[in-house]
Coordinates of C-alpha atoms in Angstrom, one line a residue:
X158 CA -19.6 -171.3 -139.3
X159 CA -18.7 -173.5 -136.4
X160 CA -20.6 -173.6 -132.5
X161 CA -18.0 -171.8 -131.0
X162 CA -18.8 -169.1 -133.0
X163 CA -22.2 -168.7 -131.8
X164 CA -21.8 -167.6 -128.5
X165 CA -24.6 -165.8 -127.8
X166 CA -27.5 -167.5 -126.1
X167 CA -30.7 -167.4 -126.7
X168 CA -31.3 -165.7 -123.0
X169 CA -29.3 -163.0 -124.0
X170 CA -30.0 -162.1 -126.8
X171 CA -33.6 -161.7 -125.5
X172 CA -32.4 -159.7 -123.0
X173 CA -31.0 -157.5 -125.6
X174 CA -34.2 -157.3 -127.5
X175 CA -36.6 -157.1 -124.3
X176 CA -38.4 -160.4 -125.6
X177 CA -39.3 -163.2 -123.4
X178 CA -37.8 -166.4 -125.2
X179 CA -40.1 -169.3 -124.5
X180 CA -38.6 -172.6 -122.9
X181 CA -35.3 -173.1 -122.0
X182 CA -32.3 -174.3 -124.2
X183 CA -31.7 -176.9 -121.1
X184 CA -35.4 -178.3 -121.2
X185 CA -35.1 -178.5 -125.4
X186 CA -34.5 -182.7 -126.5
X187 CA -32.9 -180.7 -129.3
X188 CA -29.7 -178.5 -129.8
X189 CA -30.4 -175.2 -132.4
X190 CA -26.7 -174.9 -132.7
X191 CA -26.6 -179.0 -134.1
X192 CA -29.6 -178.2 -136.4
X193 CA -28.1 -175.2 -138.1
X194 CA -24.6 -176.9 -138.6
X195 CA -26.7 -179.9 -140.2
X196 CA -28.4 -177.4 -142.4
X197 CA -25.2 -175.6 -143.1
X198 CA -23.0 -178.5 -144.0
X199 CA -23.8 -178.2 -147.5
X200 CA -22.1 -175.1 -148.1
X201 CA -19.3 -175.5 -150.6
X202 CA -21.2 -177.9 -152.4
X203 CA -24.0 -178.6 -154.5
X204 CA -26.9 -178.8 -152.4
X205 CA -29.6 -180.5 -154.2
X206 CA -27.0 -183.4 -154.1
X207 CA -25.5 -183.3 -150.7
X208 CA -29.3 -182.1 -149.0
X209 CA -28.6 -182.9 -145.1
X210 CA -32.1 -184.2 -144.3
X211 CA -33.7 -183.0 -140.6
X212 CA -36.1 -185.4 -138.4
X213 CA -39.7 -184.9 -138.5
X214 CA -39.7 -184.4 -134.5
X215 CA -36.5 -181.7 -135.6
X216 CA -39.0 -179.9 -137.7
X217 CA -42.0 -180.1 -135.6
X218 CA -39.7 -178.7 -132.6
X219 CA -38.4 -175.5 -135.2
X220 CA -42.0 -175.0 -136.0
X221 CA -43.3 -174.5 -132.5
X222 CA -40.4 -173.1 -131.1
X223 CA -40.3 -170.8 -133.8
X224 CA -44.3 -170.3 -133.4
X225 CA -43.7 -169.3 -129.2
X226 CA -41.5 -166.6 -130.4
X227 CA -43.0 -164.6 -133.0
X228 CA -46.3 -165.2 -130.1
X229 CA -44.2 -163.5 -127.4
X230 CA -42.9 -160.3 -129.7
X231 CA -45.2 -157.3 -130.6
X232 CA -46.7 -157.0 -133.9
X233 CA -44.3 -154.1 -134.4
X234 CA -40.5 -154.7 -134.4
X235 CA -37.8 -152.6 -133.5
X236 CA -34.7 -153.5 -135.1
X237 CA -31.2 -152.3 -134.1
X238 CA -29.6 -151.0 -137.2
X239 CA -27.9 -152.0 -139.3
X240 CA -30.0 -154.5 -140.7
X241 CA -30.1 -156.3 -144.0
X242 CA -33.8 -156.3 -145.5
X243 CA -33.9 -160.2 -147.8
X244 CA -37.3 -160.7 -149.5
X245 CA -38.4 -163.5 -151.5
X246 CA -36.0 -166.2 -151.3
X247 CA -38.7 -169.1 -152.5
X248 CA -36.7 -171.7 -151.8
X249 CA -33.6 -170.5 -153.3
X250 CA -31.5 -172.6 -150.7
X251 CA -28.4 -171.9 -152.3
X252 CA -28.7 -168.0 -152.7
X253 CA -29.8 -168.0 -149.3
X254 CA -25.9 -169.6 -148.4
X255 CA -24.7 -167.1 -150.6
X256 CA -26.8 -164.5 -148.8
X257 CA -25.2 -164.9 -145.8
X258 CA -21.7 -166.0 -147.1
X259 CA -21.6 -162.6 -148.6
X260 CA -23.5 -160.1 -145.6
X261 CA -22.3 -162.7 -142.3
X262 CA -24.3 -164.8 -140.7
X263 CA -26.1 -164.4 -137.6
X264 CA -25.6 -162.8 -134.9
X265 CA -22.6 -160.8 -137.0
X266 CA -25.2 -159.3 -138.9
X267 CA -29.1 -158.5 -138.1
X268 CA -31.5 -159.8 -140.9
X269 CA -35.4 -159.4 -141.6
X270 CA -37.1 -161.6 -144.1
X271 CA -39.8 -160.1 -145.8
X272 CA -41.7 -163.2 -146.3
X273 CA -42.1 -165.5 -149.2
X274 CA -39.2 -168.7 -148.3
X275 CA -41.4 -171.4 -150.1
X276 CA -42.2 -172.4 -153.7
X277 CA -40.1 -172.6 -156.8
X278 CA -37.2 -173.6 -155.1
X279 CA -36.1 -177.5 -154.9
X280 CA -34.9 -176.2 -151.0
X281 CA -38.2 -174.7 -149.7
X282 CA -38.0 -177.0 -146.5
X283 CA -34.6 -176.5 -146.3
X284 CA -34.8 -173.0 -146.6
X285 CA -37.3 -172.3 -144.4
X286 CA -35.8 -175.1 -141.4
X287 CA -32.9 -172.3 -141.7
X288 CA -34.3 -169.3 -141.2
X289 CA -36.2 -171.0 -138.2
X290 CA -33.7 -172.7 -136.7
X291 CA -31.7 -168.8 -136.4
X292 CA -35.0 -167.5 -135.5
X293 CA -34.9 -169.3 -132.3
X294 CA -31.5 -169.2 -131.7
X295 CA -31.2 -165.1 -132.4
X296 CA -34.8 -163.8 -131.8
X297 CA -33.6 -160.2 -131.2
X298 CA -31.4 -160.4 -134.2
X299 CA -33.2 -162.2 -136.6
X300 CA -36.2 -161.0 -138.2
X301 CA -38.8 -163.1 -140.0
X302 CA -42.2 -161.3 -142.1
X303 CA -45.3 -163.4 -143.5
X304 CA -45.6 -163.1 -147.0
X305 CA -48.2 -163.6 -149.8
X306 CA -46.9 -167.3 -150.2
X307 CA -47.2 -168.1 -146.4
X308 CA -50.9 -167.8 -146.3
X309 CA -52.8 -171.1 -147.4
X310 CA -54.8 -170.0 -150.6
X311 CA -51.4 -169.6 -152.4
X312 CA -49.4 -172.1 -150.4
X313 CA -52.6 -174.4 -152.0
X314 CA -51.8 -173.4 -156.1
X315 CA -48.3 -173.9 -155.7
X316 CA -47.9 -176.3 -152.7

């Protein structure tokens, strides 16, 4: 899935959604669309071979980007329907690229992840750098749920 394809902005789609988006793509030292076609260039192939590593300072901006958002939305979320309901990908970076190969990717489709993106997987950072990075770029569309495996007691036992 190419930029171009992505043309709505974060501003809008927050205006869709009634959610303030924190910062400003302009003020951002980083570009979401850049970070999702790095994570995404590994579709076609195998991706424990051709892993498109991120920056620390990439991460860290995802996390607290990502962090703003779910801050500024109510506990309670109203998604526009349809939406496809994904639970327990544990690092299954692969079936998540098949996820979306097979339902669209964002924004064609609205998604809510009902938690549990780490563990088992060889992809968990991977994996969960995704569904971050489309967090912050679709935050009306794109849906993401704590699970059991998000909390630290368990993310302790299995790292």
């Amino acid at each position: 899935m190419s930029a171009a394809s992505r043309t709505t902005s974060n501003a809008s789609s927050a205006a869709a959604g009634g959610y303030a988006v924190p910062g400003s793509a302009a003020s951002s030292p980083f570009d979401v669309d850049a970070i999702i076609d790095k994570l995404l260039h590994e579709r076609g192939g195998k991706p424990a071979l051709r892993s498109q590593q991120l920056s620390e300072a990439e991460v860290r901006y995802l996390v607290m980007e990502t962090r703003e958002i779910f801050m500024s939305q109510p506990m309670l979320i109203e998604c526009d329907a349809p939406v496809k309901l994904c639970g327990d990908v544990h690092g299954q970076y692969s079936d998540l690229l098949r996820l979306f190969d097979l339902c669209g990717y964002p924004p064609e489709a609205n998604y809510c992840f009902l938690g549990d993106y780490v563990d088992r997987g060889r992809q968990s950072l991977e994996t969960v750098c995704l569904l971050m990075a489309y967090k912050v770029r679709y935050p009306s569309n794109f849906f993401m749920l704590r699970g059991n495996h998000e909390c630290s007691s368990i993310n302790r036992i299995y790292g």
